[in-house]
Amino acid sequence: MQPPAVDAGQAPGVMKSLAERIDPRHCAVLVIDMQNDFCARGGYVERIVKKDPTPCALVAPQIERLAGAARAAGVPVTWLRADYRREKLPDSMRGKLAEAGIEEACCVPGTWGYQWYGVSPGADEAVVDKHTYDAFAGTDLESRLRRGNRRTLVFAGVQTNVCVEAALRHAQALGFYCVVASDCVASHTPAAHDGTLNLVRFLLGDVTTLAEIQRLWREPGATGR
């Protein structure tokens, strides 16, 4: 005999509203790749990729406000940092770079390009270095989040359509609820940025604003402490 069907909307633990999903008691913020090579004039994106980094630079103050709101609500903030030394990259990334004739490495430790742009971690906040677009691949990010009983991830940083999307897709497949703060992510390619946000709205999670997140975290009883 087959077991009775379970309505996924009624399954224990399923969270059906944004307010439930971003409750500070089980939420975390991920800030991705806010580094000079991606965001600053004279960085890798401008010099090598030949794209305008201005949209990425402009979200730094918003991300600082998001991080501040998270700290006030007791929500942990984890910072993802690219280390794209050529010998650290998977063959798939090295192959695309070679095909494009790109020899210079991006976000090399010890260089200006590797340093934070406009925002930086608090003294007690975790920093996870990554060697591919997906922040979960080859890192201990998932285990860190599981140890902290985090169920929902709020995404911020750059590029929306590359590293943010890669991490979000992996997180969603692992069962994390995914929320994008739309005014805390950016891309050097606006159409691709919009495409990722539309995809998340349609299928992968929630797209909301910093103001709405701040409002929900200020609700009575909304604290992760």
mmCIF file of C-alpha atoms in Angstrom:
data_model
loop_
_atom_site.group_PDB
_atom_site.id
_atom_site.type_symbol
_atom_site.label_atom_id
_atom_site.label_comp_id
_atom_site.label_asym_id
_atom_site.label_seq_id
_atom_site.Cartn_x
_atom_site.Cartn_y
_atom_site.Cartn_z
ATOM 1 C CA MET A 1 0.000 0.000 0.000
ATOM 2 C CA GLN A 2 1.284 3.431 -0.907
ATOM 3 C CA PRO A 3 1.597 5.957 1.953
ATOM 4 C CA PRO A 4 -0.905 8.806 1.851
ATOM 5 C CA ALA A 5 0.189 11.827 -0.173
ATOM 6 C CA VAL A 6 1.499 14.731 1.864
ATOM 7 C CA ASP A 7 0.599 18.276 0.898
ATOM 8 C CA ALA A 8 3.975 19.995 0.724
ATOM 9 C CA GLY A 9 2.340 23.213 1.832
ATOM 10 C CA GLN A 10 1.274 21.516 5.054
ATOM 11 C CA ALA A 11 4.471 19.557 5.722
ATOM 12 C CA PRO A 12 6.048 20.245 9.108
ATOM 13 C CA GLY A 13 8.612 22.989 8.959
ATOM 14 C CA VAL A 14 7.623 24.384 5.564
ATOM 15 C CA MET A 15 7.687 28.170 5.716
ATOM 16 C CA LYS A 16 5.104 29.799 3.476
ATOM 17 C CA SER A 17 5.736 33.521 3.942
ATOM 18 C CA LEU A 18 8.729 35.826 3.647
ATOM 19 C CA ALA A 19 8.276 36.888 7.264
ATOM 20 C CA GLU A 20 8.659 33.259 8.388
ATOM 21 C CA ARG A 21 11.574 32.593 6.079
ATOM 22 C CA ILE A 22 13.693 35.524 7.210
ATOM 23 C CA ASP A 23 13.050 35.131 10.904
ATOM 24 C CA PRO A 24 16.407 36.062 12.489
ATOM 25 C CA ARG A 25 16.426 32.848 14.523
ATOM 26 C CA HIS A 26 17.207 30.777 11.433
ATOM 27 C CA CYS A 27 18.416 33.310 8.861
ATOM 28 C CA ALA A 28 21.919 34.259 7.658
ATOM 29 C CA VAL A 29 23.287 36.881 5.288
ATOM 30 C CA LEU A 30 25.840 35.993 2.616
ATOM 31 C CA VAL A 31 27.874 38.868 1.168
ATOM 32 C CA ILE A 32 29.578 37.747 -2.028
ATOM 33 C CA ASP A 33 32.717 39.120 -3.722
ATOM 34 C CA MET A 34 32.676 42.761 -2.639
ATOM 35 C CA GLN A 35 36.299 43.206 -3.734
ATOM 36 C CA ASN A 36 38.238 45.836 -5.633
ATOM 37 C CA ASP A 37 38.785 43.662 -8.697
ATOM 38 C CA PHE A 38 35.010 43.429 -9.187
ATOM 39 C CA CYS A 39 33.808 46.810 -7.955
ATOM 40 C CA ALA A 40 36.526 49.452 -8.234
ATOM 41 C CA ARG A 41 37.761 51.592 -11.068
ATOM 42 C CA GLY A 42 40.993 50.085 -12.310
ATOM 43 C CA GLY A 43 40.036 46.614 -11.123
ATOM 44 C CA TYR A 44 39.967 43.395 -13.122
ATOM 45 C CA VAL A 45 36.397 43.855 -14.364
ATOM 46 C CA GLU A 46 37.160 47.248 -15.877
ATOM 47 C CA ARG A 47 40.647 46.518 -17.204
ATOM 48 C CA ILE A 48 40.345 42.887 -18.352
ATOM 49 C CA VAL A 49 36.643 42.166 -18.778
ATOM 50 C CA LYS A 50 36.087 45.670 -20.217
ATOM 51 C CA LYS A 51 32.886 46.206 -18.266
ATOM 52 C CA ASP A 52 31.745 49.156 -16.181
ATOM 53 C CA PRO A 53 32.031 48.336 -12.451
ATOM 54 C CA THR A 54 29.884 51.301 -11.388
ATOM 55 C CA PRO A 55 26.712 49.280 -10.616
ATOM 56 C CA CYS A 56 28.757 47.037 -8.326
ATOM 57 C CA ALA A 57 30.345 49.976 -6.550
ATOM 58 C CA LEU A 58 26.971 51.591 -5.958
ATOM 59 C CA VAL A 59 25.560 48.720 -3.877
ATOM 60 C CA ALA A 60 28.311 48.940 -1.237
ATOM 61 C CA PRO A 61 26.432 51.440 0.997
ATOM 62 C CA GLN A 62 23.282 49.315 0.771
ATOM 63 C CA ILE A 63 25.205 46.197 1.739
ATOM 64 C CA GLU A 64 26.698 48.053 4.689
ATOM 65 C CA ARG A 65 23.177 48.897 5.823
ATOM 66 C CA LEU A 66 22.055 45.293 5.338
ATOM 67 C CA ALA A 67 24.990 44.025 7.399
ATOM 68 C CA GLY A 68 24.206 46.578 10.113
ATOM 69 C CA ALA A 69 20.563 45.520 10.224
ATOM 70 C CA ALA A 70 21.599 41.874 10.436
ATOM 71 C CA ARG A 71 23.965 42.536 13.321
ATOM 72 C CA ALA A 72 21.278 44.482 15.178
ATOM 73 C CA ALA A 73 18.822 41.591 14.728
ATOM 74 C CA GLY A 74 21.339 38.919 15.704
ATOM 75 C CA VAL A 75 21.561 37.498 12.164
ATOM 76 C CA PRO A 76 25.022 36.122 11.311
ATOM 77 C CA VAL A 77 26.811 37.608 8.290
ATOM 78 C CA THR A 78 29.221 35.446 6.299
ATOM 79 C CA TRP A 79 31.543 37.017 3.749
ATOM 80 C CA LEU A 80 32.522 35.156 0.593
ATOM 81 C CA ARG A 81 35.814 36.223 -0.968
ATOM 82 C CA ALA A 82 37.142 35.232 -4.384
ATOM 83 C CA ASP A 83 40.690 33.876 -4.607
ATOM 84 C CA TYR A 84 41.104 33.214 -8.305
ATOM 85 C CA ARG A 85 44.767 32.356 -8.514
ATOM 86 C CA ARG A 86 45.044 30.306 -11.662
ATOM 87 C CA GLU A 87 46.375 27.198 -9.889
ATOM 88 C CA LYS A 88 43.365 27.218 -7.545
ATOM 89 C CA LEU A 89 40.724 27.270 -10.277
ATOM 90 C CA PRO A 90 38.912 24.234 -11.650
ATOM 91 C CA ASP A 91 39.827 23.225 -15.192
ATOM 92 C CA SER A 92 36.433 24.454 -16.407
ATOM 93 C CA MET A 93 37.264 28.040 -15.409
ATOM 94 C CA ARG A 94 40.861 27.833 -16.604
ATOM 95 C CA GLY A 95 39.672 26.583 -19.978
ATOM 96 C CA LYS A 96 37.317 29.510 -20.542
ATOM 97 C CA LEU A 97 40.012 31.993 -19.534
ATOM 98 C CA ALA A 98 42.510 30.369 -21.887
ATOM 99 C CA GLU A 99 39.971 30.430 -24.716
ATOM 100 C CA ALA A 100 39.487 34.166 -24.154
ATOM 101 C CA GLY A 101 43.248 34.740 -24.067
ATOM 102 C CA ILE A 102 43.137 36.058 -20.498
ATOM 103 C CA GLU A 103 46.376 35.511 -18.598
ATOM 104 C CA GLU A 104 46.032 37.893 -15.646
ATOM 105 C CA ALA A 105 44.606 36.383 -12.457
ATOM 106 C CA CYS A 106 41.737 37.999 -10.569
ATOM 107 C CA CYS A 107 41.543 38.616 -6.811
ATOM 108 C CA VAL A 108 45.006 37.328 -5.927
ATOM 109 C CA PRO A 109 45.698 37.323 -2.165
ATOM 110 C CA GLY A 110 48.065 40.093 -1.138
ATOM 111 C CA THR A 111 47.014 42.393 -3.985
ATOM 112 C CA TRP A 112 44.807 45.477 -4.013
ATOM 113 C CA GLY A 113 42.284 43.655 -6.193
ATOM 114 C CA TYR A 114 41.694 41.022 -3.499
ATOM 115 C CA GLN A 115 40.860 43.607 -0.830
ATOM 116 C CA TRP A 116 37.316 44.489 0.221
ATOM 117 C CA TYR A 117 35.536 47.304 -1.574
ATOM 118 C CA GLY A 118 33.348 49.718 0.391
ATOM 119 C CA VAL A 119 32.360 47.184 3.054
ATOM 120 C CA SER A 120 34.216 44.719 5.239
ATOM 121 C CA PRO A 121 33.509 41.990 7.800
ATOM 122 C CA GLY A 122 33.072 42.655 11.479
ATOM 123 C CA ALA A 123 35.769 41.324 13.771
ATOM 124 C CA ASP A 124 33.788 38.200 14.679
ATOM 125 C CA GLU A 125 32.257 37.489 11.259
ATOM 126 C CA ALA A 126 33.239 34.500 9.141
ATOM 127 C CA VAL A 127 35.157 34.916 5.879
ATOM 128 C CA VAL A 128 35.174 32.017 3.410
ATOM 129 C CA ASP A 129 37.554 32.066 0.451
ATOM 130 C CA LYS A 130 36.317 30.404 -2.720
ATOM 131 C CA HIS A 131 38.044 29.320 -5.915
ATOM 132 C CA THR A 132 35.082 29.132 -8.279
ATOM 133 C CA TYR A 133 31.850 31.014 -8.863
ATOM 134 C CA ASP A 134 29.843 28.752 -6.532
ATOM 135 C CA ALA A 135 30.518 29.633 -2.897
ATOM 136 C CA PHE A 136 29.520 26.127 -1.759
ATOM 137 C CA ALA A 137 31.914 24.252 -4.058
ATOM 138 C CA GLY A 138 35.087 23.200 -2.273
ATOM 139 C CA THR A 139 34.354 25.216 0.872
ATOM 140 C CA ASP A 140 32.940 24.553 4.330
ATOM 141 C CA LEU A 141 30.128 27.074 3.850
ATOM 142 C CA GLU A 142 27.325 24.529 4.084
ATOM 143 C CA SER A 143 28.671 22.949 7.271
ATOM 144 C CA ARG A 144 29.060 26.391 8.875
ATOM 145 C CA LEU A 145 25.453 27.231 8.109
ATOM 146 C CA ARG A 146 24.147 23.852 9.281
ATOM 147 C CA ARG A 147 26.033 24.145 12.569
ATOM 148 C CA GLY A 148 24.309 27.466 13.146
ATOM 149 C CA ASN A 149 20.884 25.979 12.310
ATOM 150 C CA ARG A 150 20.455 28.431 9.451
ATOM 151 C CA ARG A 151 17.570 27.618 7.100
ATOM 152 C CA THR A 152 17.292 30.812 5.057
ATOM 153 C CA LEU A 153 20.008 32.749 3.259
ATOM 154 C CA VAL A 154 19.800 36.404 2.268
ATOM 155 C CA PHE A 155 22.083 37.096 -0.685
ATOM 156 C CA ALA A 156 24.010 40.303 -1.330
ATOM 157 C CA GLY A 157 27.020 41.188 -3.469
ATOM 158 C CA VAL A 158 28.252 40.759 -7.037
ATOM 159 C CA GLN A 159 27.871 39.708 -9.815
ATOM 160 C CA THR A 160 24.132 38.976 -9.585
ATOM 161 C CA ASN A 161 24.165 36.692 -12.620
ATOM 162 C CA VAL A 162 27.447 34.905 -11.884
ATOM 163 C CA CYS A 163 28.602 34.257 -8.322
ATOM 164 C CA VAL A 164 25.389 35.277 -6.580
ATOM 165 C CA GLU A 165 23.297 33.096 -8.871
ATOM 166 C CA ALA A 166 25.749 30.178 -8.725
ATOM 167 C CA ALA A 167 25.680 30.148 -4.923
ATOM 168 C CA LEU A 168 21.923 30.637 -4.763
ATOM 169 C CA ARG A 169 21.204 27.751 -7.125
ATOM 170 C CA HIS A 170 23.405 25.440 -5.048
ATOM 171 C CA ALA A 171 21.852 26.645 -1.793
ATOM 172 C CA GLN A 172 18.334 26.082 -3.108
ATOM 173 C CA ALA A 173 19.259 22.564 -4.218
ATOM 174 C CA LEU A 174 20.579 21.870 -0.717
ATOM 175 C CA GLY A 175 17.234 22.897 0.764
ATOM 176 C CA PHE A 176 17.994 26.399 1.984
ATOM 177 C CA TYR A 177 15.353 29.057 1.490
ATOM 178 C CA CYS A 178 16.872 31.786 -0.679
ATOM 179 C CA VAL A 179 16.150 35.513 -0.513
ATOM 180 C CA VAL A 180 17.765 38.159 -2.712
ATOM 181 C CA ALA A 181 17.910 41.733 -1.497
ATOM 182 C CA SER A 182 17.469 43.266 -4.941
ATOM 183 C CA ASP A 183 19.068 46.600 -4.072
ATOM 184 C CA CYS A 184 22.061 44.846 -2.464
ATOM 185 C CA VAL A 185 23.155 42.912 -5.555
ATOM 186 C CA ALA A 186 24.537 44.198 -8.843
ATOM 187 C CA SER A 187 26.124 43.231 -12.127
ATOM 188 C CA HIS A 188 28.198 44.914 -14.811
ATOM 189 C CA THR A 189 25.546 43.579 -17.228
ATOM 190 C CA PRO A 190 22.130 45.020 -16.229
ATOM 191 C CA ALA A 191 20.077 42.723 -18.476
ATOM 192 C CA ALA A 192 21.710 39.656 -16.926
ATOM 193 C CA HIS A 193 21.099 41.094 -13.437
ATOM 194 C CA ASP A 194 17.407 41.457 -14.260
ATOM 195 C CA GLY A 195 17.297 37.945 -15.695
ATOM 196 C CA THR A 196 18.590 36.420 -12.475
ATOM 197 C CA LEU A 197 16.110 38.347 -10.343
ATOM 198 C CA ASN A 198 13.252 37.241 -12.591
ATOM 199 C CA LEU A 199 14.377 33.619 -12.353
ATOM 200 C CA VAL A 200 14.566 33.760 -8.557
ATOM 201 C CA ARG A 201 11.092 35.307 -8.341
ATOM 202 C CA PHE A 202 9.695 32.647 -10.652
ATOM 203 C CA LEU A 203 11.250 29.518 -9.215
ATOM 204 C CA LEU A 204 14.128 29.693 -6.750
ATOM 205 C CA GLY A 205 13.168 31.959 -3.881
ATOM 206 C CA ASP A 206 12.194 35.479 -2.885
ATOM 207 C CA VAL A 207 13.250 38.845 -4.243
ATOM 208 C CA THR A 208 12.667 41.736 -1.886
ATOM 209 C CA THR A 209 14.249 45.012 -0.824
ATOM 210 C CA LEU A 210 16.543 46.062 1.968
ATOM 211 C CA ALA A 211 13.757 48.233 3.390
ATOM 212 C CA GLU A 212 11.382 45.269 3.615
ATOM 213 C CA ILE A 213 14.028 43.111 5.286
ATOM 214 C CA GLN A 214 14.759 45.868 7.790
ATOM 215 C CA ARG A 215 11.051 46.248 8.519
ATOM 216 C CA LEU A 216 10.591 42.533 9.153
ATOM 217 C CA TRP A 217 13.665 42.359 11.365
ATOM 218 C CA ARG A 218 12.299 45.238 13.452
ATOM 219 C CA GLU A 219 9.030 43.424 14.106
ATOM 220 C CA PRO A 220 8.384 42.700 17.803
ATOM 221 C CA GLY A 221 10.120 39.501 18.827
ATOM 222 C CA ALA A 222 12.252 39.386 15.655
ATOM 223 C CA THR A 223 15.690 38.705 17.015
ATOM 224 C CA GLY A 224 18.163 35.911 16.588
ATOM 225 C CA ARG A 225 19.754 36.447 19.972
#
